Short mmCIF file of C-alpha atoms and ligand atoms in Angstrom, two decimals:
data_model
loop_
_atom_site.label_atom_id
_atom_site.label_comp_id
_atom_site.label_asym_id
_atom_site.label_seq_id
_atom_site.Cartn_x
_atom_site.Cartn_y
_atom_site.Cartn_z
CA MET X 1315 0.05 0.32 -0.16
CA ASN X 1316 1.48 3.45 -0.98
CA ILE X 1317 0.25 6.74 0.67
CA GLU X 1318 1.32 9.95 -0.99
CA LEU X 1319 1.40 13.23 0.43
CA ILE X 1320 1.17 16.06 -1.42
CA ASN X 1321 1.84 19.34 0.10
CA ILE X 1322 -0.81 18.93 2.88
CA SER X 1323 -1.40 22.27 4.81
CA LYS X 1324 -3.33 22.76 8.33
CA THR X 1325 -4.20 26.05 10.24
CA PHE X 1326 -6.29 25.69 13.21
CA GLN X 1327 -7.17 29.29 14.60
CA GLU X 1328 -4.64 31.25 13.20
CA GLU X 1329 -1.86 28.73 14.16
CA LEU X 1330 0.50 26.93 10.71
CA VAL X 1331 0.16 23.17 12.24
CA LEU X 1332 1.02 21.34 9.20
CA LYS X 1333 2.86 23.24 6.39
CA ASP X 1334 3.41 21.78 2.96
CA VAL X 1335 3.67 18.24 3.82
CA SER X 1336 4.88 16.00 1.08
CA GLY X 1337 6.07 12.45 1.20
CA SER X 1338 5.60 8.92 -0.49
CA PHE X 1339 5.88 5.78 1.83
CA ASP X 1340 5.22 1.99 0.57
CA ILE X 1341 3.29 1.01 4.00
CA HIS X 1342 3.99 -1.85 5.80
CA SER X 1343 5.03 -0.18 9.05
CA ILE X 1344 5.45 3.23 9.93
CA ALA X 1345 6.32 5.21 13.22
CA VAL X 1346 6.08 8.51 13.31
CA ILE X 1347 8.11 10.84 15.95
CA GLY X 1348 8.83 13.93 17.03
CA PRO X 1349 7.94 16.36 19.44
CA SER X 1350 4.98 17.23 21.38
CA GLY X 1351 2.83 19.41 19.09
CA GLY X 1352 4.15 18.67 16.48
CA GLY X 1353 1.69 17.74 14.44
CA LYS X 1354 1.66 14.13 14.65
CA SER X 1355 -2.12 13.74 16.00
CA THR X 1356 -2.97 16.17 12.78
CA LEU X 1357 -1.49 14.52 10.31
CA LEU X 1358 -2.30 11.01 11.41
CA ARG X 1359 -6.39 12.83 11.32
CA ILE X 1360 -5.76 13.41 8.43
CA ILE X 1361 -4.43 10.75 6.92
CA GLY X 1362 -7.40 8.30 8.97
CA GLY X 1363 -10.23 10.86 7.19
CA LEU X 1364 -10.96 12.64 10.29
CA LEU X 1365 -9.91 15.90 9.55
CA ALA X 1366 -9.75 17.59 6.53
CA PRO X 1367 -6.51 19.82 5.00
CA ASP X 1368 -7.03 22.91 4.07
CA SER X 1369 -4.93 22.29 1.45
CA GLY X 1370 -2.82 20.11 -0.12
CA THR X 1371 -4.08 16.07 -1.73
CA LEU X 1372 -3.83 12.88 0.14
CA LYS X 1373 -3.66 10.02 -1.82
CA ILE X 1374 -3.71 6.21 -1.10
CA ASP X 1375 -2.60 3.72 -3.56
CA GLY X 1376 -2.87 6.60 -6.45
CA GLU X 1377 -6.15 7.55 -5.90
CA SER X 1378 -7.06 10.79 -4.59
CA ILE X 1379 -8.91 10.85 -1.42
CA GLU X 1380 -11.80 13.62 -1.27
CA PHE X 1381 -12.66 14.93 2.13
CA SER X 1382 -16.46 15.12 0.89
CA LYS X 1383 -19.19 14.37 3.31
CA LYS X 1384 -20.46 12.24 0.95
CA TYR X 1385 -17.37 9.73 0.64
CA LEU X 1386 -15.73 9.90 3.78
CA PRO X 1387 -17.91 7.81 6.38
CA SER X 1388 -17.27 4.98 3.95
CA TYR X 1389 -13.07 5.84 3.13
CA ARG X 1390 -13.20 5.53 7.26
CA ARG X 1391 -14.75 2.49 7.33
CA ASN X 1392 -11.69 0.84 6.23
CA ILE X 1393 -9.12 2.57 8.04
CA GLY X 1394 -8.79 1.51 11.90
CA PHE X 1395 -8.03 4.26 13.75
CA VAL X 1396 -6.87 3.80 17.76
CA PHE X 1397 -6.80 6.64 20.08
CA GLN X 1398 -4.66 7.47 22.85
CA SER X 1399 -7.38 7.30 25.60
CA ARG X 1400 -10.77 6.83 25.77
CA GLY X 1401 -11.75 4.88 22.49
CA LEU X 1402 -14.38 2.82 23.59
CA PHE X 1403 -17.91 3.74 24.19
CA GLU X 1404 -18.30 4.22 26.90
CA HIS X 1405 -22.51 3.16 27.76
CA LEU X 1406 -21.16 -0.34 25.85
CA THR X 1407 -19.76 -3.31 27.06
CA ALA X 1408 -16.71 -4.49 25.37
CA MET X 1409 -18.54 -7.20 23.22
CA GLU X 1410 -20.79 -4.35 22.19
CA ASN X 1411 -18.35 -1.77 21.20
CA MET X 1412 -16.88 -5.16 18.84
CA LEU X 1413 -20.64 -5.42 17.62
CA LEU X 1414 -21.18 -1.50 16.74
CA PRO X 1415 -18.85 -1.43 14.24
CA LEU X 1416 -19.42 -4.39 12.64
CA VAL X 1417 -23.29 -4.53 12.74
CA HIS X 1418 -24.06 -1.12 11.81
CA ALA X 1419 -21.06 -0.17 9.93
CA PHE X 1420 -20.30 -3.22 8.04
CA ALA X 1421 -23.63 -4.26 8.12
CA ILE X 1422 -22.81 -8.00 9.17
CA ASN X 1423 -25.05 -10.10 10.85
CA LYS X 1424 -25.47 -10.74 14.66
CA THR X 1425 -24.59 -14.26 14.71
CA GLN X 1426 -21.49 -13.54 12.88
CA ALA X 1427 -20.37 -10.36 14.05
CA MET X 1428 -20.71 -12.34 17.64
CA GLU X 1429 -18.21 -15.32 16.30
CA ILE X 1430 -15.94 -12.46 14.56
CA SER X 1431 -15.45 -10.69 18.31
CA SER X 1432 -15.30 -13.73 20.44
CA LYS X 1433 -12.48 -15.43 18.19
CA LEU X 1434 -10.45 -11.93 18.74
CA PHE X 1435 -11.07 -11.96 22.63
CA GLU X 1436 -10.08 -15.13 22.89
CA ARG X 1437 -7.14 -14.92 20.77
CA PHE X 1438 -6.03 -11.77 22.56
CA GLY X 1439 -6.89 -13.20 26.24
CA LEU X 1440 -9.78 -10.95 26.65
CA THR X 1441 -12.60 -13.20 27.21
CA ASP X 1442 -13.13 -12.34 30.97
CA GLU X 1443 -13.60 -8.50 29.82
CA LYS X 1444 -16.17 -8.60 27.35
CA ASN X 1445 -19.10 -7.94 29.49
CA LYS X 1446 -17.19 -5.21 30.79
CA TYR X 1447 -18.02 -1.51 30.74
CA PRO X 1448 -15.30 0.64 29.80
CA PHE X 1449 -14.87 1.60 33.91
CA GLN X 1450 -14.44 -1.32 34.62
CA LEU X 1451 -11.38 -2.19 32.26
CA SER X 1452 -7.84 -1.28 32.93
CA GLY X 1453 -6.10 1.26 30.51
CA GLY X 1454 -4.35 -1.87 28.86
CA GLN X 1455 -7.27 -3.36 28.39
CA GLN X 1456 -9.09 -0.60 26.96
CA GLN X 1457 -6.60 -0.13 24.48
CA ARG X 1458 -5.74 -3.79 23.28
CA ILE X 1459 -9.73 -3.96 22.46
CA ALA X 1460 -10.03 -0.99 21.11
CA ILE X 1461 -7.25 -2.40 18.51
CA ALA X 1462 -9.18 -5.66 18.69
CA ARG X 1463 -12.33 -3.46 17.46
CA ALA X 1464 -10.64 -1.84 15.04
CA VAL X 1465 -8.74 -4.90 13.53
CA ALA X 1466 -12.12 -6.96 13.77
CA VAL X 1467 -13.47 -5.15 10.48
CA LYS X 1468 -10.32 -6.09 8.77
CA PRO X 1469 -9.24 -2.88 7.50
CA LYS X 1470 -6.95 -1.69 5.11
CA LEU X 1471 -4.93 0.01 7.28
CA LEU X 1472 -4.63 0.86 10.85
CA LEU X 1473 -3.76 4.06 12.54
CA LEU X 1474 -2.68 4.51 16.28
CA ASP X 1475 -2.26 7.96 18.15
CA GLU X 1476 0.22 7.28 20.86
CA PRO X 1477 -1.52 4.00 22.01
CA THR X 1478 0.55 4.06 24.92
CA SER X 1479 0.94 6.65 25.84
CA ALA X 1480 -1.75 7.27 28.78
CA LEU X 1481 -0.67 3.46 29.88
CA ASP X 1482 1.08 2.59 33.58
CA PRO X 1483 4.35 1.50 32.20
CA GLU X 1484 3.49 -2.50 32.81
CA TYR X 1485 0.21 -2.29 30.60
CA THR X 1486 3.17 -0.65 27.60
CA ALA X 1487 4.16 -4.35 26.70
CA GLU X 1488 0.67 -5.85 26.49
CA VAL X 1489 0.04 -3.43 23.61
CA LEU X 1490 2.69 -3.10 22.07
CA ASN X 1491 2.85 -7.21 21.75
CA MET X 1492 -0.65 -7.18 20.14
CA LEU X 1493 0.65 -4.95 18.01
CA GLY X 1494 3.49 -6.46 17.12
CA GLU X 1495 1.57 -9.50 16.26
CA LEU X 1496 -0.65 -8.00 14.14
CA GLN X 1497 2.02 -6.23 12.24
CA ASN X 1498 3.37 -10.01 11.42
CA ASP X 1499 0.32 -10.89 10.34
CA GLY X 1500 0.38 -7.91 7.62
CA LEU X 1501 -1.67 -5.63 9.10
CA LYS X 1502 -0.70 -1.92 7.53
CA THR X 1503 0.41 0.13 10.37
CA ILE X 1504 1.14 3.86 11.13
CA ILE X 1505 1.73 4.48 14.72
CA VAL X 1506 2.54 7.55 16.29
CA THR X 1507 4.48 6.88 19.48
CA HIS X 1508 6.98 7.73 21.97
CA GLU X 1509 8.38 4.19 22.55
CA MET X 1510 11.48 4.53 20.25
CA GLY X 1511 12.57 0.44 21.18
CA PHE X 1512 9.19 -0.64 19.58
CA ALA X 1513 9.81 2.01 16.56
CA LYS X 1514 13.27 0.52 16.01
CA ASN X 1515 12.49 -2.93 16.36
CA ALA X 1516 9.02 -3.47 15.62
CA CYS X 1517 8.18 -0.62 12.60
CA GLU X 1518 9.93 -0.85 9.53
CA GLN X 1519 10.15 2.92 8.71
CA VAL X 1520 9.91 5.64 10.43
CA VAL X 1521 8.97 9.29 9.99
CA PHE X 1522 10.43 12.37 12.23
CA LEU X 1523 7.66 14.77 12.05
CA ALA X 1524 8.47 18.20 13.50
CA ASN X 1525 8.41 21.75 13.07
CA LYS X 1526 5.56 20.97 11.01
CA GLN X 1527 7.16 18.92 8.46
CA ILE X 1528 8.49 15.86 8.32
CA ILE X 1529 12.06 16.69 8.63
CA GLU X 1530 13.56 13.13 8.06
CA SER X 1531 12.35 9.29 7.15
CA GLY X 1532 13.86 6.02 6.27
CA ASP X 1533 14.41 2.99 7.88
CA SER X 1534 13.91 2.36 11.28
CA SER X 1535 17.01 0.33 11.53
CA GLN X 1536 19.00 3.14 9.57
CA ILE X 1537 17.74 6.29 11.11
CA PHE X 1538 18.14 5.51 14.62
CA LYS X 1539 21.84 4.88 14.50
CA HIS X 1540 22.49 7.53 11.57
CA PRO X 1541 20.38 10.57 12.22
CA GLN X 1542 20.92 13.11 9.53
CA THR X 1543 19.73 16.18 10.39
CA GLU X 1544 20.28 18.26 13.27
CA GLU X 1545 16.59 18.58 14.84
CA LEU X 1546 16.47 14.72 15.20
CA GLN X 1547 20.07 14.27 16.07
CA PHE X 1548 18.92 16.74 19.31
CA PHE X 1549 15.38 15.12 19.87
CA LEU X 1550 16.90 11.54 19.95
CA ASN X 1551 19.38 13.11 23.10
CA LYS X 1552 16.97 14.53 24.62
CA ILE X 1553 14.42 11.37 24.32
CA LEU X 1554 16.98 8.87 25.41
CA GLU X 1555 19.25 11.14 27.83
CA TRP X 1556 17.39 9.32 30.78
CA LYS X 1557 17.56 5.49 29.17
CA VAL X 1558 18.93 2.55 31.20
CA MET L 837 -21.83 -0.62 41.51
CA LYS L 838 -18.59 1.33 42.82
CA GLU L 839 -17.64 0.14 46.48
CA THR L 840 -18.25 2.44 48.68
CA GLY L 841 -16.74 0.82 51.35
CA SER L 842 -19.49 1.38 54.07
CA LYS L 843 -20.87 -1.36 55.16
CA GLU L 844 -24.82 -1.61 53.95
CA PRO L 845 -26.90 -1.09 56.75
CA SER L 846 -29.09 -3.78 58.84
CA LEU L 847 -31.87 -4.86 57.98
CA ALA L 848 -33.59 -4.01 61.18
CA ASN L 849 -31.94 -0.89 61.51
CA LYS L 850 -33.97 -0.01 58.07
CA ALA L 851 -37.09 -0.78 59.86
CA ALA L 852 -36.25 0.56 62.93
CA SER L 853 -35.40 3.78 61.35
CA ALA L 854 -38.44 3.82 58.87
CA ILE L 855 -41.18 3.44 61.31
CA PHE L 856 -39.27 6.06 63.82
CA VAL L 857 -39.21 8.54 60.77
CA ALA L 858 -43.13 7.60 60.21
CA VAL L 859 -44.08 7.79 63.88
CA VAL L 860 -42.16 11.31 63.88
CA LEU L 861 -44.30 12.84 60.52
CA ILE L 862 -47.76 11.46 61.91
CA GLY L 863 -47.19 12.88 65.05
CA PHE L 864 -46.65 16.03 64.01
CA LEU L 865 -49.18 15.63 61.55
CA TRP L 866 -51.53 14.83 64.54
CA PHE L 867 -49.96 16.85 67.54
CA SER L 868 -51.12 20.40 64.97
CA VAL L 869 -54.45 19.29 63.54
CA SER L 870 -55.56 18.82 66.96
CA SER L 871 -54.38 21.97 68.88
CA VAL L 872 -55.92 24.00 66.53
CA GLY L 873 -59.26 21.78 67.89
CA LEU L 874 -60.19 20.13 64.09
CA GLU L 875 -61.62 17.11 64.13
CA LEU L 876 -60.81 15.84 60.21
CA ASP L 877 -63.78 13.86 58.63
CA PHE L 878 -62.94 12.35 55.11
CA THR L 879 -66.23 10.06 54.87
CA THR L 880 -67.59 13.49 52.74
CA LEU L 881 -65.10 13.33 50.14
CA TYR L 882 -67.02 9.60 49.29
CA GLN L 883 -69.78 11.46 47.43
CA TYR L 884 -67.25 13.07 45.12
CA ARG L 885 -65.99 10.02 43.87
CA GLN L 886 -66.67 10.15 40.49
CA ARG L 887 -65.67 13.76 39.92
CA LEU L 888 -62.57 13.29 41.78
CA TRP L 889 -61.87 10.39 39.71
CA GLU L 890 -62.15 12.33 36.56
CA GLY L 891 -60.25 15.56 37.71
CA PHE L 892 -57.54 12.62 39.10
CA LEU L 893 -57.36 11.55 35.29
CA MET L 894 -57.50 14.74 34.06
CA THR L 895 -54.62 15.50 35.81
CA VAL L 896 -52.78 12.61 34.07
CA ILE L 897 -53.86 13.04 30.94
CA ILE L 898 -52.55 16.77 30.72
CA SER L 899 -49.67 15.98 32.53
CA VAL L 900 -48.80 12.96 30.21
CA ALA L 901 -49.43 15.16 26.97
CA SER L 902 -47.65 18.36 28.28
CA LEU L 903 -44.48 16.00 29.11
CA MET L 904 -44.53 14.94 24.93
CA VAL L 905 -45.06 18.47 23.97
CA SER L 906 -42.76 19.85 26.21
CA LEU L 907 -39.67 17.31 25.54
CA ILE L 908 -40.49 18.02 21.79
CA ILE L 909 -40.17 21.86 22.30
CA GLY L 910 -36.93 21.00 24.92
CA SER L 911 -34.98 18.83 22.10
CA LEU L 912 -35.38 21.29 19.97
CA THR L 913 -34.64 24.83 21.63
CA ALA L 914 -31.57 22.71 23.38
CA ILE L 915 -30.23 22.27 19.83
CA GLY L 916 -31.59 25.53 19.10
CA GLN L 917 -29.74 27.07 21.71
CA ASN L 918 -26.11 25.94 20.02
CA SER L 919 -26.95 26.67 16.42
CA ARG L 920 -24.43 28.64 14.21
CA ILE L 921 -27.38 30.61 12.73
CA LEU L 922 -27.67 33.17 15.00
CA VAL L 923 -31.25 34.00 14.74
CA ILE L 924 -32.53 30.93 15.89
CA SER L 925 -29.56 30.63 18.75
CA TYR L 926 -30.86 33.94 20.14
CA PHE L 927 -34.92 32.78 19.81
CA CYS L 928 -33.87 29.79 22.04
CA ARG L 929 -32.09 31.23 24.29
CA ALA L 930 -34.39 34.58 24.97
CA TYR L 931 -37.29 31.47 25.22
CA VAL L 932 -35.61 29.44 27.85
CA GLN L 933 -34.69 32.56 29.67
CA ILE L 934 -37.74 34.62 29.39
CA ILE L 935 -39.70 31.34 30.43
CA ARG L 936 -37.50 30.28 33.68
CA GLY L 937 -37.00 34.04 34.85
CA THR L 938 -41.03 35.02 34.98
CA PRO L 939 -43.73 32.66 37.36
CA LEU L 940 -45.98 30.14 35.46
CA LEU L 941 -49.40 32.13 36.98
CA VAL L 942 -48.46 34.99 35.29
CA GLN L 943 -47.51 32.86 31.77
CA ILE L 944 -50.50 31.18 32.28
CA TYR L 945 -52.87 34.48 32.17
CA PHE L 946 -50.98 36.16 29.84
CA PHE L 947 -50.56 32.91 27.28
CA TYR L 948 -54.41 32.19 27.70
CA TYR L 949 -56.22 35.73 27.59
CA ILE L 950 -53.60 37.41 24.95
CA ILE L 951 -52.02 35.49 22.84
CA GLY L 952 -55.19 32.74 23.24
CA MET L 953 -57.54 34.74 22.08
CA ALA L 954 -55.23 37.05 19.73
CA TRP L 955 -54.50 33.34 17.55
CA GLY L 956 -57.88 31.78 18.39
CA VAL L 957 -57.15 29.27 20.82
CA ASN L 958 -60.18 28.66 22.48
CA ASN L 959 -60.25 25.50 23.58
CA ARG L 960 -59.19 25.83 27.48
CA TYR L 961 -57.30 22.11 27.56
CA ILE L 962 -55.68 22.11 24.57
CA ALA L 963 -53.99 25.62 25.32
CA GLY L 964 -53.44 24.65 28.90
CA VAL L 965 -51.31 21.91 27.59
CA LEU L 966 -49.88 24.63 25.30
CA ILE L 967 -48.83 26.94 28.09
CA LEU L 968 -47.35 24.23 30.61
CA SER L 969 -45.31 22.71 27.36
CA ILE L 970 -44.14 26.12 26.69
CA PHE L 971 -43.46 26.54 30.27
CA GLU L 972 -41.39 23.25 31.02
CA GLY L 973 -40.01 22.90 27.57
CA ALA L 974 -37.73 25.76 28.84
CA TYR L 975 -36.45 23.52 32.10
CA ILE L 976 -36.24 20.56 29.69
CA SER L 977 -34.48 22.37 27.13
CA GLU L 978 -31.68 23.33 29.82
CA ILE L 979 -31.74 20.04 30.67
CA ILE L 980 -30.94 18.76 27.57
CA ARG L 981 -28.52 21.26 26.54
CA GLY L 982 -26.66 20.35 29.77
CA GLY L 983 -26.84 16.56 29.16
CA LEU L 984 -25.41 17.20 25.74
CA ALA L 985 -23.04 19.85 26.71
CA SER L 986 -21.48 16.95 29.21
CA ILE L 987 -20.69 14.10 26.48
CA ASP L 988 -16.98 13.49 26.06
CA ARG L 989 -16.74 14.93 22.48
CA GLN L 990 -13.78 11.81 22.19
CA GLN L 991 -16.94 9.59 21.96
CA TYR L 992 -17.64 11.43 18.29
CA GLU L 993 -14.44 11.65 17.19
CA VAL L 994 -14.47 7.34 18.07
CA ALA L 995 -17.81 7.28 16.04
CA LYS L 996 -16.45 9.06 13.03
CA SER L 997 -13.26 6.75 13.22
CA ILE L 998 -15.53 3.72 12.39
CA GLY L 999 -17.38 5.16 9.69
CA LEU L 1000 -20.54 5.74 11.76
CA THR L 1001 -23.42 8.33 9.79
CA ARG L 1002 -24.93 11.33 11.36
CA THR L 1003 -27.91 9.59 11.84
CA LYS L 1004 -26.38 6.23 13.39
CA THR L 1005 -24.29 8.33 15.87
CA LEU L 1006 -27.41 10.03 16.71
CA GLN L 1007 -29.20 7.08 17.45
CA LEU L 1008 -26.32 4.81 18.97
CA VAL L 1009 -24.42 7.17 20.85
CA THR L 1010 -25.95 10.61 21.72
CA VAL L 1011 -29.21 9.22 22.73
CA PRO L 1012 -28.21 6.51 24.97
CA ILE L 1013 -25.40 8.44 26.60
CA LEU L 1014 -27.48 11.32 26.75
CA MET L 1015 -30.52 9.42 28.24
CA ALA L 1016 -29.04 7.98 30.77
CA ARG L 1017 -27.10 11.41 32.31
CA ILE L 1018 -30.48 12.92 32.12
CA LEU L 1019 -33.10 10.16 32.72
CA PRO L 1020 -33.27 11.48 36.85
CA ALA L 1021 -33.49 15.08 36.23
CA LEU L 1022 -36.08 14.44 33.29
CA ALA L 1023 -38.13 12.48 36.06
CA GLY L 1024 -38.09 15.58 38.69
CA GLN L 1025 -38.88 17.69 35.49
CA PHE L 1026 -42.23 15.29 35.29
CA ALA L 1027 -43.14 15.64 38.87
CA SER L 1028 -43.04 19.23 38.14
CA ILE L 1029 -45.42 18.83 35.66
CA ILE L 1030 -47.82 17.00 38.04
CA LYS L 1031 -47.91 19.95 40.67
CA ASP L 1032 -47.51 22.79 38.07
CA SER L 1033 -50.91 21.18 36.47
CA SER L 1034 -52.89 22.63 39.36
CA LEU L 1035 -52.27 26.09 38.36
CA LEU L 1036 -53.95 25.86 35.25
CA SER L 1037 -56.87 25.57 37.12
CA VAL L 1038 -57.19 29.38 37.01
CA ILE L 1039 -58.35 29.28 33.54
CA ALA L 1040 -61.02 26.62 34.73
CA VAL L 1041 -59.62 23.78 33.10
CA ILE L 1042 -61.18 20.98 35.44
CA GLU L 1043 -58.16 18.80 36.61
CA LEU L 1044 -57.49 17.60 40.40
CA THR L 1045 -57.14 20.78 41.60
CA GLN L 1046 -60.03 22.52 40.03
CA THR L 1047 -62.47 19.61 40.92
CA VAL L 1048 -61.41 19.91 44.36
CA GLN L 1049 -62.21 24.05 44.57
CA GLU L 1050 -65.19 23.20 43.33
CA ILE L 1051 -66.12 20.49 45.80
CA SER L 1052 -65.07 22.92 49.07
CA ALA L 1053 -67.44 25.60 47.65
CA ASP L 1054 -69.69 22.92 47.79
CA ASN L 1055 -69.40 21.21 51.01
CA PHE L 1056 -67.17 23.76 52.94
CA ARG L 1057 -64.77 20.80 53.69
CA MET L 1058 -61.19 22.48 52.88
CA PHE L 1059 -58.96 20.90 55.19
CA GLU L 1060 -60.29 17.27 54.13
CA ASN L 1061 -60.31 18.10 50.74
CA TYR L 1062 -56.90 19.55 50.41
CA LEU L 1063 -55.12 16.63 52.48
CA PHE L 1064 -56.93 14.26 50.64
CA VAL L 1065 -55.70 15.88 46.93
CA GLY L 1066 -52.01 16.26 47.76
CA VAL L 1067 -52.30 12.41 49.23
CA LEU L 1068 -53.27 12.07 45.21
CA TYR L 1069 -51.25 14.45 44.11
CA PHE L 1070 -47.62 12.54 46.03
CA ILE L 1071 -49.15 9.45 44.64
CA LEU L 1072 -48.64 10.46 41.35
CA THR L 1073 -45.12 11.56 42.12
CA VAL L 1074 -43.92 8.70 43.92
CA SER L 1075 -45.45 6.68 41.14
CA VAL L 1076 -43.10 8.66 38.38
CA SER L 1077 -39.86 8.05 40.42
CA ILE L 1078 -40.01 4.79 40.91
CA LEU L 1079 -40.70 4.31 36.80
CA SER L 1080 -37.60 6.36 36.56
CA GLY L 1081 -36.07 4.30 38.66
CA LEU L 1082 -36.43 1.64 36.64
CA LEU L 1083 -36.20 3.13 33.41
CA GLU L 1084 -32.65 4.09 34.94
CA ARG L 1085 -31.70 0.53 35.17
CA ARG L 1086 -32.67 -0.35 31.88
CA TYR L 1087 -30.83 2.46 30.60
CA ASN L 1088 -27.44 1.45 32.21
CA HIS L 1089 -27.99 -2.23 31.49
CA GLU L 1090 -30.56 -4.26 30.10
CA TYR L 1091 -31.11 -1.81 27.52
CA ARG L 1092 -27.38 -2.16 26.11
CA VAL L 1093 -27.03 -5.80 26.56
CA ASN L 1094 -30.51 -6.72 24.78
CA GLN L 1095 -29.88 -4.01 22.16
CA TYR L 1096 -27.90 -6.78 20.06
CA GLN L 1097 -29.87 -9.32 20.63
N1 ADP T 2740 -8.90 20.81 16.99
C1 ADP T 2740 -7.82 21.48 17.40
N2 ADP T 2740 -7.65 22.98 17.98
C2 ADP T 2740 -7.17 24.19 17.43
N3 ADP T 2740 -5.75 23.90 17.61
C3 ADP T 2740 -5.53 22.07 17.64
C4 ADP T 2740 -6.67 21.53 17.62
N4 ADP T 2740 -5.77 20.47 17.61
C5 ADP T 2740 -4.54 20.52 17.63
N5 ADP T 2740 -4.31 21.53 17.31
C6 ADP T 2740 -2.87 22.43 17.82
O1 ADP T 2740 -1.90 21.61 16.96
C7 ADP T 2740 -0.33 21.97 17.08
C8 ADP T 2740 -0.32 20.39 16.74
O2 ADP T 2740 -1.07 19.07 17.41
P1 ADP T 2740 -1.23 17.56 17.34
O3 ADP T 2740 -1.05 17.37 16.19
O4 ADP T 2740 -1.85 17.20 18.01
O5 ADP T 2740 0.47 17.75 17.63
P2 ADP T 2740 1.49 16.24 18.36
O6 ADP T 2740 0.27 15.30 17.86
O7 ADP T 2740 2.52 16.27 17.53
O8 ADP T 2740 1.26 16.59 19.79
C9 ADP T 2740 -0.94 21.56 18.35
O9 ADP T 2740 -0.45 23.52 18.99
C10 ADP T 2740 -2.33 21.73 19.42
O10 ADP T 2740 -2.66 22.73 20.00
MG1 MG T 2741 -0.94 14.23 19.49
#
């Protein structure tokens, strides 16, 4: 799968957040890294069809995405999105959270939807949680269910916006393990993350976004060893400063 | 249910406390009544049972009709208050402010004798329901607006991300979350409607209060009449709160679980 960004710009209340972001990526797994406020979430939401850019073009496999009310719902259906937190419907149990997109966005019948959901719950060790409401679940469980819900519909691409940033450290591993497993199955992912270990070892490519633009991108094996730009060197030094 | 940490009081404790409260309340009432030398005789009410029953029914009918109309008015104006079209937004806000800022009695006279006459609403029952609905609609509007504002925006973002259309989002996300949140307040408002409907007696709508006024003019047993009618209102409002308790449970558990069966 190829994603092409052509001069994508976005302004929020006079504040320029993305400035002519361009690039072409053959996706298997991409990690997006960069300082807070650099526009990572904004870019991810544009790619996911949740936010329209002010100008520029987004192409998936050579096809331009039309940011119109009519076209977007069906586009979004084929792209999974996992948020940093509070990504489950608060009024539904884990199982109902799984069923809702299957039944109401994909019109799969309930029996079949239940089957799909149960299988995923079982696979990821969530069976005991299926009748619990989000407020009864740990942050790690919530995120894993959110990921399971996103992959249940077999999306073409899964986007994750800092899926572990709001978690206690002991839950981070269980979420990342699940993701790694899904990536190995061939799921295409773009993940915004501060987990450099995951970016380096589990993702093929890394994109460094800062100062409203993509400053540097490349293979994860290379980019951490030999960062080319001063900005990335500075950023990596800063976040790896306290690493054990 | 969240753990509160405190133990549930024992059944004996509950029963003893309830009996104590009942004894104090009844004792207070009995003492007051007997110290003004009043002898209550409720038997005289029996001959008016047919009229009382009809008045009671009329109160129920007016209240239910007003609840439905005021829910419609309240929902529309709640959405309207946040409209980007300023004329609509100002209109809805002005409506809520003015209605909540003036007494119902004033509104009844004003709407019935001036607006009602001018626009040819002559049926006092229809006028009564409309006036009461306009009044209660302003409070319901605020309840709904507050409820909508309390919903986490992220829930809509999630709905969007899984590709739900706007209609489906309203039906599957907004309404269920909203209902669970505002049901207790709505039930309280319905109880207010029941009580407020008594004021429609001033335009001679023959509901419970008007009936009892007419009976009082006939039997001169003011205290018995009003005490009795007070009990009837209380039965209605208590039923509403029991019903709302049941509905709340439905919205919090069964409703959600049954949705997919
Ligand atoms: N909905 C919004 N309204 C206004 N400003 C926003 C909004 N979303 C993001 N921003 C601003 O855009 C900038 C980039 O935000 P974001 O894309 O969330 O960065 P990152 O995810 O890299 O931390 C920030 O300065 C943020 O305040
Ligand atoms: Mg972000």
